[in-house]
């Protein structure tokens, strides 16, 4: 089946084919690196990752650009408040973004680019717009002349000539000829970072950043551009105007937007203060894989309501999938194969692919896999599952997980790697060294100290105790076996004895 994607520009689901050959050229607007990204932002980034992974699953090559907005009003204001140079300040949050991406299993794009490293391209693009009569200078700033571009409003599909004329499209207090005009280049204000250009010293407007960077890496016309639905207007509308006015060509074929992550009926956002960062959730004991699962579980064109219970349920769903995979690989089954079960695994594969082909309907794709897991478990419980059936089920699971990427239990290892959990040995050494001091350790997110997340047992220590327990049980020493189970539970490790052997997981 072919992939069909909803295009904000055409307002319909269109069959997707790359413009050229087998390569999909895609640009996704990245974060403004003035703070930790919140999980609302990650809802959009996880959707974009599902899109990316499914395009790869379908056999397309990717040429994907993600940008970092590292110069704008917010980054400048916050770096000044912190008393740090802009670059040092944005470096901190760019690094945090990179860590979050790995925690959430977001695949690396082919290009992760910073706005401040592409100023030359932006200036060139603005110059073209001035030369072609689409832009004008005023008080050292340069504006896009919306009246000169008759297609303005094609993405938003509202008539901006009359109704919106009084609305402020851009909050900056610069002089424009028409309220709809938006800034391409901002004259330097005292104390702000600036670049010297033919228009005078200043810095780029936010919209021109994405036009310049996307076209530099992907060409004047490319396949997919995406972001959260709050970017449709004015950001993406303005990107279209700037790019098409400069090139005279269609800028982007398919525009894709995700609906918001909602908390108590409102969009999760920095300005409302109703946000959680990934680190906040980790500090509360939730696993990154559960957050990824939750964010991926609702199709991108539907709003997603965030609750802690939702993350908890996501964790349980992942456990169910992992348990099934554990049974598939470890349990013994009678020899042979069952044509019915083989067909069942095939059917699940076809269903999840059909769901994702339908504008990435992730909820249906999940449903298809859980139906298969239920039937597989039932067959195993009834003794109908055969040794030769493992492969077909494992294959469907593995394919599904190429897109959803939640089956491997690597949260703990990554949290240790990025210093978000202190391994027990390090923690013990630290606490000895810090005895007598009142150091609280690294601050996480909303002020939750990282020292809350000291691991009590390493993976190796758990495995060792588990081996000892298996030995004790082998010798009929159930008292010792129970003792080990209790002490592991005390350390937050749950054991589960199954026909396929003992599984452990962290709470
Ligand atoms: P920003 O860092 O504000 O430029 O946002 C980065 C991305 O996150 C953009 O694609 C936004 O549309 C998206 N975004 C912001 N808030 C939310 C939210 N509550 N739910 C989903 N996406 C969001
Ligand atoms: Zn953008």
Coordinates of C-alpha atoms and ligand atoms in Angstrom, one line a residue:
X1 CA 0.0 0.0 0.0
X2 CA 1.1 3.5 -0.6
X3 CA 1.6 6.1 2.1
X4 CA -1.1 8.8 2.3
X5 CA -0.4 12.0 4.3
X6 CA -2.6 14.9 5.3
X7 CA -1.4 18.1 3.8
X8 CA -2.3 21.3 5.6
X9 CA -1.9 23.1 2.2
X10 CA -4.4 21.1 0.2
X11 CA -6.6 20.3 3.2
X12 CA -6.7 16.7 2.2
X13 CA -5.0 13.3 2.5
X14 CA -2.8 12.9 -0.6
X15 CA -0.8 10.0 -1.8
X16 CA 2.9 10.6 -1.0
X17 CA 5.7 10.3 -3.5
X18 CA 9.0 12.2 -3.3
X19 CA 9.5 14.9 -5.9
X20 CA 12.8 13.4 -7.0
X21 CA 13.8 9.7 -7.0
X22 CA 13.6 7.8 -3.8
X23 CA 14.8 10.5 -1.5
X24 CA 12.5 12.5 0.8
X25 CA 13.7 16.0 1.5
X26 CA 12.2 17.1 4.8
X27 CA 12.6 20.1 7.1
X28 CA 11.2 20.1 10.7
X29 CA 11.3 23.2 12.8
X30 CA 13.4 22.5 15.8
X31 CA 13.4 24.1 19.3
X32 CA 14.2 27.6 20.3
X33 CA 17.2 26.8 22.6
X34 CA 16.5 29.2 25.5
X35 CA 15.4 26.6 28.0
X36 CA 14.8 22.9 28.2
X37 CA 12.2 21.8 25.7
X38 CA 9.0 20.6 27.3
X39 CA 7.1 17.4 26.5
X40 CA 4.6 19.4 24.4
X41 CA 7.5 20.2 22.1
X42 CA 8.5 16.5 22.2
X43 CA 5.0 15.6 21.2
X44 CA 5.8 17.3 17.9
X45 CA 9.3 15.9 17.7
X46 CA 8.1 12.4 18.4
X47 CA 5.5 12.7 15.7
X48 CA 8.2 13.8 13.3
X49 CA 10.3 10.9 14.4
X50 CA 7.5 8.4 13.7
X51 CA 7.1 10.1 10.3
X52 CA 10.8 9.8 9.6
X53 CA 11.1 6.2 10.7
X54 CA 8.0 5.2 8.7
X55 CA 9.4 6.8 5.6
X56 CA 12.5 4.7 6.1
X57 CA 10.4 1.7 6.8
X58 CA 8.8 2.2 3.4
X59 CA 12.2 2.2 1.8
X60 CA 12.7 5.9 1.2
X61 CA 16.1 7.6 1.8
X62 CA 15.9 10.6 4.0
X63 CA 17.5 14.0 3.7
X64 CA 16.2 15.6 6.9
X65 CA 17.1 19.0 8.4
X66 CA 16.3 20.0 12.0
X67 CA 17.2 23.5 13.0
X68 CA 18.0 25.1 16.3
X69 CA 16.7 28.6 16.7
X70 CA 19.7 30.0 18.7
X71 CA 19.0 33.7 18.1
X72 CA 15.7 35.4 18.7
X73 CA 14.1 37.7 21.3
X74 CA 13.9 34.9 23.9
X75 CA 17.4 33.5 23.6
X76 CA 18.8 37.1 23.7
X77 CA 16.7 38.1 26.7
X78 CA 17.4 35.0 28.7
X79 CA 21.1 34.9 28.0
X80 CA 21.3 38.5 29.1
X81 CA 19.4 37.7 32.3
X82 CA 21.8 34.8 32.9
X83 CA 24.8 37.1 32.3
X84 CA 26.1 34.7 29.6
X85 CA 27.2 35.2 26.0
X86 CA 24.5 34.1 23.6
X87 CA 26.5 31.2 22.2
X88 CA 27.5 29.8 25.6
X89 CA 23.9 30.1 26.8
X90 CA 22.3 28.4 23.8
X91 CA 25.0 25.7 23.8
X92 CA 23.8 24.5 27.2
X93 CA 20.2 24.0 26.0
X94 CA 21.3 22.6 22.6
X95 CA 23.3 20.0 24.5
X96 CA 20.2 19.2 26.7
X97 CA 18.1 18.8 23.5
X98 CA 20.6 16.3 22.1
X99 CA 20.4 14.3 25.3
X100 CA 16.6 14.4 25.3
X101 CA 16.6 13.2 21.7
X102 CA 18.7 10.2 22.6
X103 CA 16.6 9.4 25.7
X104 CA 13.5 9.5 23.5
X105 CA 15.0 7.4 20.7
X106 CA 14.7 10.2 18.2
X107 CA 16.8 9.3 15.2
X108 CA 19.5 11.7 14.2
X109 CA 18.5 13.9 11.2
X110 CA 21.1 14.1 8.4
X111 CA 21.5 17.8 9.3
X112 CA 21.1 19.5 12.7
X113 CA 21.8 23.1 12.0
X114 CA 22.1 26.3 14.0
X115 CA 20.6 29.6 12.8
X116 CA 23.7 31.6 13.9
X117 CA 25.9 29.6 11.6
X118 CA 23.8 30.5 8.5
X119 CA 23.5 34.2 8.8
X120 CA 25.2 34.7 5.3
X121 CA 22.5 32.6 3.6
X122 CA 19.8 34.6 5.4
X123 CA 21.3 37.9 4.3
X124 CA 21.5 36.7 0.7
X125 CA 17.9 35.7 0.7
X126 CA 16.8 39.1 2.2
X127 CA 18.9 40.9 -0.4
X128 CA 17.1 38.9 -3.2
X129 CA 13.7 39.9 -1.7
X130 CA 14.8 43.6 -1.6
X131 CA 16.1 43.4 -5.2
X132 CA 12.8 41.8 -6.4
X133 CA 10.7 44.4 -4.7
X134 CA 9.3 42.2 -2.0
X135 CA 11.1 43.8 0.9
X136 CA 11.9 47.3 2.1
X137 CA 14.2 48.8 4.7
X138 CA 12.9 51.1 7.5
X139 CA 15.0 52.4 10.4
X140 CA 17.7 49.8 9.9
X141 CA 15.3 46.9 9.8
X142 CA 14.0 45.1 6.7
X143 CA 10.4 44.0 6.3
X144 CA 8.6 41.7 3.9
X145 CA 5.9 43.6 1.9
X146 CA 2.9 41.3 2.2
X147 CA 0.9 43.4 -0.3
X148 CA 3.4 42.5 -3.0
X149 CA 2.8 38.7 -2.6
X150 CA -0.8 38.0 -3.7
X151 CA -0.7 34.3 -2.6
X152 CA -0.2 35.3 1.0
X153 CA -2.5 33.3 3.2
X154 CA -2.6 30.1 1.1
X155 CA -1.6 27.8 4.0
X156 CA -3.8 29.4 6.7
X157 CA -6.6 29.8 4.1
X158 CA -8.1 32.9 5.8
X159 CA -8.4 36.2 4.0
X160 CA -5.8 38.3 5.6
X161 CA -6.4 41.4 3.5
X162 CA -9.3 42.7 5.5
X163 CA -10.3 40.8 8.6
X164 CA -6.8 40.4 10.0
X165 CA -5.4 43.8 8.9
X166 CA -5.8 45.2 12.4
X167 CA -4.2 42.2 14.2
X168 CA -0.6 42.4 15.2
X169 CA 1.1 39.7 13.2
X170 CA 4.4 40.4 14.8
X171 CA 4.8 41.8 18.3
X172 CA 8.1 43.6 17.7
X173 CA 8.0 47.3 18.0
X174 CA 9.5 48.2 14.7
X175 CA 8.2 50.6 12.0
X176 CA 6.3 48.8 9.3
X177 CA 4.3 50.2 6.4
X178 CA 1.5 47.7 6.9
X179 CA 0.6 45.8 10.0
X180 CA 0.7 42.6 8.1
X181 CA 4.3 43.1 7.1
X182 CA 6.8 41.1 9.1
X183 CA 10.4 41.6 9.9
X184 CA 13.2 39.9 7.9
X185 CA 16.1 41.6 9.5
X186 CA 16.0 43.5 12.9
X187 CA 18.2 46.5 13.5
X188 CA 20.5 46.0 16.4
X189 CA 19.4 47.3 19.8
X190 CA 22.0 48.4 22.3
X191 CA 23.6 45.5 24.1
X192 CA 22.3 42.9 21.7
X193 CA 24.4 40.6 19.6
X194 CA 24.5 41.7 16.0
X195 CA 26.0 40.9 12.6
X196 CA 27.2 43.5 10.1
X197 CA 25.3 43.4 6.8
X198 CA 24.6 45.7 3.8
X199 CA 21.3 46.6 5.6
X200 CA 23.3 47.6 8.7
X201 CA 24.1 45.8 12.0
X202 CA 21.4 43.5 13.3
X203 CA 20.0 40.0 13.5
X204 CA 17.7 37.8 11.5
X205 CA 13.9 37.5 12.1
X206 CA 12.8 34.1 13.1
X207 CA 10.9 33.2 9.9
X208 CA 13.8 33.9 7.5
X209 CA 16.0 31.5 9.5
X210 CA 13.9 28.5 8.4
X211 CA 13.5 29.6 4.8
X212 CA 17.2 30.1 4.4
X213 CA 18.4 27.0 6.1
X214 CA 15.8 24.7 4.5
X215 CA 16.5 25.8 1.0
X216 CA 20.3 25.7 1.6
X217 CA 20.2 22.0 2.4
X218 CA 17.1 20.8 0.5
X219 CA 16.8 23.0 -2.6
X220 CA 14.2 25.6 -3.6
X221 CA 11.4 23.1 -3.7
X222 CA 11.3 20.1 -1.3
X223 CA 9.0 17.4 -0.1
X224 CA 7.9 17.9 3.5
X225 CA 7.9 20.7 6.1
X226 CA 6.5 20.2 9.5
X227 CA 5.9 21.6 13.0
X228 CA 3.2 22.0 15.6
X229 CA -0.1 23.5 14.5
X230 CA 0.8 26.8 16.3
X231 CA 3.5 27.3 13.6
X232 CA 1.0 27.4 10.7
X233 CA 0.5 31.0 11.3
X234 CA 2.4 33.2 11.0
X235 CA 5.7 31.2 10.9
X236 CA 5.0 28.8 8.0
X237 CA 2.8 31.2 6.1
X238 CA 5.7 33.7 6.3
X239 CA 8.2 31.1 5.3
X240 CA 6.1 30.3 2.1
X241 CA 5.9 34.0 1.3
X242 CA 9.6 34.7 1.7
X243 CA 10.7 31.6 -0.1
X244 CA 8.3 31.7 -3.1
X245 CA 8.7 35.4 -3.5
X246 CA 12.5 34.9 -3.8
X247 CA 12.5 31.9 -6.1
X248 CA 9.2 32.1 -8.0
X249 CA 8.8 28.4 -7.3
X250 CA 6.6 26.3 -5.0
X251 CA 8.5 26.1 -1.7
X252 CA 7.1 22.8 -0.2
X253 CA 4.8 20.1 -1.4
X254 CA 3.5 18.7 1.8
X255 CA 3.0 20.6 5.0
X256 CA 2.4 18.5 8.1
X257 CA 1.3 19.8 11.5
X258 CA 0.7 18.1 14.8
X259 CA -2.0 19.1 17.3
X260 CA -1.0 20.1 20.8
X261 CA -0.2 18.4 23.9
X262 CA -2.9 19.7 26.3
X263 CA -2.9 20.0 30.1
X264 CA -6.2 20.6 31.9
X265 CA -7.7 21.9 28.6
X266 CA -4.9 24.2 27.7
X267 CA -1.9 24.0 25.4
X268 CA 1.3 23.0 27.3
X269 CA 3.5 26.0 27.0
X270 CA 6.3 27.9 28.6
X271 CA 4.3 31.1 28.8
X272 CA 1.4 29.4 30.7
X273 CA 3.9 27.7 33.0
X274 CA 1.9 24.5 32.7
X275 CA 4.8 22.4 31.4
X276 CA 6.9 19.5 32.3
X277 CA 10.3 18.8 30.8
X278 CA 11.5 15.3 30.1
X279 CA 13.8 15.7 33.1
X280 CA 10.9 16.6 35.4
X281 CA 9.2 13.3 34.5
X282 CA 12.4 11.3 34.9
X283 CA 12.9 12.9 38.3
X284 CA 9.4 11.7 39.2
X285 CA 10.4 8.1 38.2
X286 CA 8.9 7.9 34.8
X287 CA 10.9 6.2 32.0
X288 CA 11.7 8.0 28.7
X289 CA 10.4 5.0 26.8
X290 CA 7.0 5.4 28.5
X291 CA 7.0 9.1 27.6
X292 CA 7.8 8.3 24.0
X293 CA 5.1 5.7 23.9
X294 CA 2.5 8.1 25.3
X295 CA 3.4 10.9 22.9
X296 CA 3.3 8.5 19.9
X297 CA 0.1 6.8 20.9
X298 CA -2.4 9.4 19.7
X299 CA -2.4 10.3 16.0
X300 CA -0.7 13.6 15.3
X301 CA -3.8 15.4 14.1
X302 CA -5.7 14.8 17.4
X303 CA -4.9 16.8 20.6
X304 CA -3.3 14.7 23.3
X305 CA -4.3 15.2 26.9
X306 CA -1.3 14.8 29.3
X307 CA -1.8 13.1 32.6
X308 CA 0.6 11.2 34.9
X309 CA -1.8 8.3 34.7
X310 CA -1.3 8.3 30.9
X311 CA 2.5 7.8 31.4
X312 CA 1.8 5.1 33.9
X313 CA -0.5 3.3 31.5
X314 CA 2.1 3.7 28.7
X315 CA 4.6 2.0 30.9
X316 CA 2.3 -0.9 31.5
X317 CA 1.6 -1.2 27.7
X318 CA 5.3 -1.4 27.1
X319 CA 5.7 -4.0 29.8
X320 CA 3.0 -6.1 28.1
X321 CA 4.9 -5.9 24.8
X322 CA 8.2 -6.7 26.4
X323 CA 6.7 -9.7 28.3
X324 CA 5.3 -11.1 25.1
X325 CA 8.7 -10.8 23.4
X326 CA 10.3 -12.4 26.4
X327 CA 7.9 -15.4 26.1
X328 CA 8.6 -15.6 22.4
X329 CA 12.3 -15.8 22.9
X330 CA 12.6 -17.8 26.1
X331 CA 9.6 -20.1 26.6
X332 CA 9.7 -23.7 25.3
X333 CA 7.0 -24.7 22.9
X334 CA 6.2 -28.0 21.1
X335 CA 7.9 -28.5 17.8
X336 CA 6.1 -27.7 14.6
X337 CA 4.3 -24.7 13.1
X338 CA 0.7 -23.6 13.0
X339 CA -0.6 -22.1 9.8
X340 CA -3.3 -20.2 11.7
X341 CA -0.8 -18.5 13.9
X342 CA 1.6 -17.7 11.1
X343 CA -1.3 -16.0 9.3
X344 CA -2.2 -14.2 12.5
X345 CA 1.2 -12.6 12.7
X346 CA 1.1 -11.7 9.0
X347 CA -2.3 -10.1 9.4
X348 CA -1.1 -8.0 12.3
X349 CA 1.8 -6.8 10.2
X350 CA -0.5 -5.8 7.4
X351 CA -2.9 -4.0 9.7
X352 CA -0.3 -1.9 11.4
X353 CA 1.2 -1.0 8.1
X354 CA -2.2 -0.1 6.7
X355 CA -2.8 2.1 9.8
X356 CA 0.5 4.0 9.4
X357 CA -0.1 4.3 5.6
X358 CA -3.3 6.1 6.5
X359 CA -1.6 9.4 7.6
X360 CA 0.3 7.7 10.4
X361 CA -2.6 6.4 12.4
X362 CA -0.5 5.3 15.4
X363 CA -3.5 4.4 17.6
X364 CA -4.7 1.9 15.1
X365 CA -1.2 0.6 14.6
X366 CA -0.9 0.0 18.3
X367 CA -4.3 -1.7 18.3
X368 CA -3.2 -4.1 15.6
X369 CA -0.1 -5.1 17.6
X370 CA -2.0 -5.5 20.9
X371 CA -4.6 -7.7 19.3
X372 CA -1.8 -9.9 18.0
X373 CA -0.1 -10.0 21.4
X374 CA -3.4 -11.0 23.0
X375 CA -4.0 -13.8 20.5
X376 CA -0.3 -15.0 20.8
X377 CA -0.5 -15.1 24.6
X378 CA -3.8 -17.0 24.5
X379 CA -2.3 -19.5 22.1
X380 CA 0.7 -20.0 24.4
X381 CA -1.5 -20.4 27.5
X382 CA -3.6 -23.0 25.7
X383 CA -0.5 -24.9 24.4
X384 CA -1.4 -24.1 20.8
X385 CA 1.8 -22.1 20.1
X386 CA 4.5 -24.0 18.3
X387 CA 8.3 -23.6 18.2
X388 CA 8.1 -22.7 14.5
X389 CA 5.7 -19.8 15.2
X390 CA 8.2 -17.7 17.0
X391 CA 9.8 -16.2 13.9
X392 CA 6.6 -14.8 12.4
X393 CA 5.6 -13.0 15.6
X394 CA 9.1 -11.7 16.3
X395 CA 9.3 -10.4 12.8
X396 CA 6.0 -8.5 13.1
X397 CA 7.1 -7.1 16.5
X398 CA 10.5 -6.1 15.2
X399 CA 9.0 -4.3 12.2
X400 CA 6.6 -2.5 14.4
X401 CA 9.3 -1.4 16.7
X402 CA 11.4 0.0 13.9
X403 CA 8.8 2.8 13.9
X404 CA 7.7 2.9 17.5
X405 CA 11.2 2.2 19.1
X406 CA 10.1 1.3 22.6
X407 CA 10.8 -2.4 23.0
X408 CA 14.5 -2.3 24.0
X409 CA 14.8 -1.7 27.7
X410 CA 17.7 0.8 27.5
X411 CA 16.2 3.6 29.6
X412 CA 18.3 2.9 32.7
X413 CA 21.6 2.6 30.7
X414 CA 20.9 5.9 29.0
X415 CA 20.0 7.7 32.3
X416 CA 23.3 6.5 33.8
X417 CA 25.2 7.5 30.6
X418 CA 23.9 11.1 30.7
X419 CA 24.3 11.5 34.4
X420 CA 20.6 11.6 35.2
X421 CA 21.0 8.6 37.5
X422 CA 24.1 8.2 39.5
X423 CA 25.4 4.6 39.5
X424 CA 25.5 3.2 43.0
X425 CA 29.3 3.1 43.2
X426 CA 29.6 6.7 42.1
X427 CA 26.9 7.8 44.4
X428 CA 28.5 6.1 47.4
X429 CA 31.8 7.8 46.6
X430 CA 30.1 11.2 46.1
X431 CA 28.2 11.0 49.3
X432 CA 31.4 10.1 51.2
X433 CA 33.2 13.1 49.5
X434 CA 30.2 15.4 50.2
X435 CA 29.7 14.4 53.8
X436 CA 29.5 17.5 55.8
X437 CA 28.7 19.7 52.8
X438 CA 25.2 20.8 52.0
X439 CA 25.6 20.2 48.2
X440 CA 22.3 19.0 46.7
X441 CA 23.7 17.8 43.5
X442 CA 22.7 18.7 40.0
X443 CA 19.3 20.5 39.7
X444 CA 16.9 18.8 37.4
X445 CA 14.1 20.5 35.6
X446 CA 11.9 22.2 38.1
X447 CA 14.4 21.9 40.9
X448 CA 14.2 18.2 41.6
X449 CA 17.6 17.2 42.8
X450 CA 19.3 14.5 40.8
X451 CA 20.4 12.9 44.0
X452 CA 16.8 11.6 44.3
X453 CA 17.7 9.3 41.4
X454 CA 20.5 7.3 42.9
X455 CA 20.5 3.8 41.6
X456 CA 20.7 1.3 44.5
X457 CA 21.8 -1.6 42.4
X458 CA 23.6 -1.9 39.1
X459 CA 22.4 -4.3 36.4
X460 CA 25.4 -6.5 37.1
X461 CA 24.6 -6.7 40.8
X462 CA 21.0 -7.6 40.0
X463 CA 22.1 -10.3 37.6
X464 CA 24.4 -11.7 40.3
X465 CA 21.7 -11.9 42.9
X466 CA 19.4 -13.4 40.4
X467 CA 21.9 -16.2 39.6
X468 CA 22.3 -16.8 43.4
X469 CA 18.6 -17.0 43.8
X470 CA 18.3 -19.5 40.9
X471 CA 21.0 -21.6 42.6
X472 CA 19.3 -21.4 45.9
X473 CA 16.0 -22.5 44.4
X474 CA 17.8 -25.4 42.7
X475 CA 18.9 -26.6 46.1
X476 CA 15.5 -26.2 47.6
X477 CA 16.7 -23.2 49.7
X478 CA 13.5 -21.2 49.3
X479 CA 14.2 -19.1 52.4
X480 CA 17.3 -17.6 50.7
X481 CA 15.4 -17.3 47.5
X482 CA 12.6 -15.3 49.2
X483 CA 15.2 -13.2 51.0
X484 CA 16.8 -12.2 47.7
X485 CA 13.5 -11.4 46.1
X486 CA 12.6 -9.2 49.1
X487 CA 15.9 -7.3 49.1
X488 CA 15.7 -6.7 45.3
X489 CA 12.1 -5.4 45.8
X490 CA 13.5 -3.1 48.4
X491 CA 15.9 -1.8 45.8
X492 CA 13.1 -1.2 43.4
X493 CA 13.6 -4.3 41.3
X494 CA 10.6 -6.5 40.6
X495 CA 11.0 -10.2 39.8
X496 CA 8.6 -12.2 37.8
X497 CA 8.9 -16.0 37.6
X498 CA 7.5 -17.3 34.4
X499 CA 7.5 -20.5 32.5
X500 CA 10.2 -18.9 30.3
X501 CA 12.4 -18.1 33.3
X502 CA 12.8 -15.2 35.8
X503 CA 12.4 -11.7 34.4
X504 CA 13.4 -8.6 36.3
X505 CA 12.5 -5.0 35.8
X506 CA 13.0 -1.7 37.7
X507 CA 9.9 -0.2 39.2
Ligands
LIG1 P1 9.5 26.2 20.0 O1 10.7 25.7 20.8 O2 8.6 27.0 20.7 O3 10.0 26.8 18.7 O4 8.7 24.9 19.6 C1 9.3 23.7 19.0 C2 8.1 22.9 18.4 O5 7.2 22.4 19.4 C3 7.3 23.6 17.4 O6 7.0 22.7 16.3 C4 6.0 23.8 18.1 O7 4.9 23.9 17.3 C5 5.9 22.6 19.0 N1 5.0 22.8 20.2 C6 5.1 23.8 21.1 N2 4.2 23.6 22.1 C7 3.5 22.4 21.8 C8 2.5 21.6 22.5 N3 1.9 22.0 23.6 N4 2.1 20.5 21.9 C9 2.7 20.1 20.7 N5 3.7 20.8 20.1 C10 4.1 21.9 20.6
LIG2 ZN1 10.7 27.1 11.4

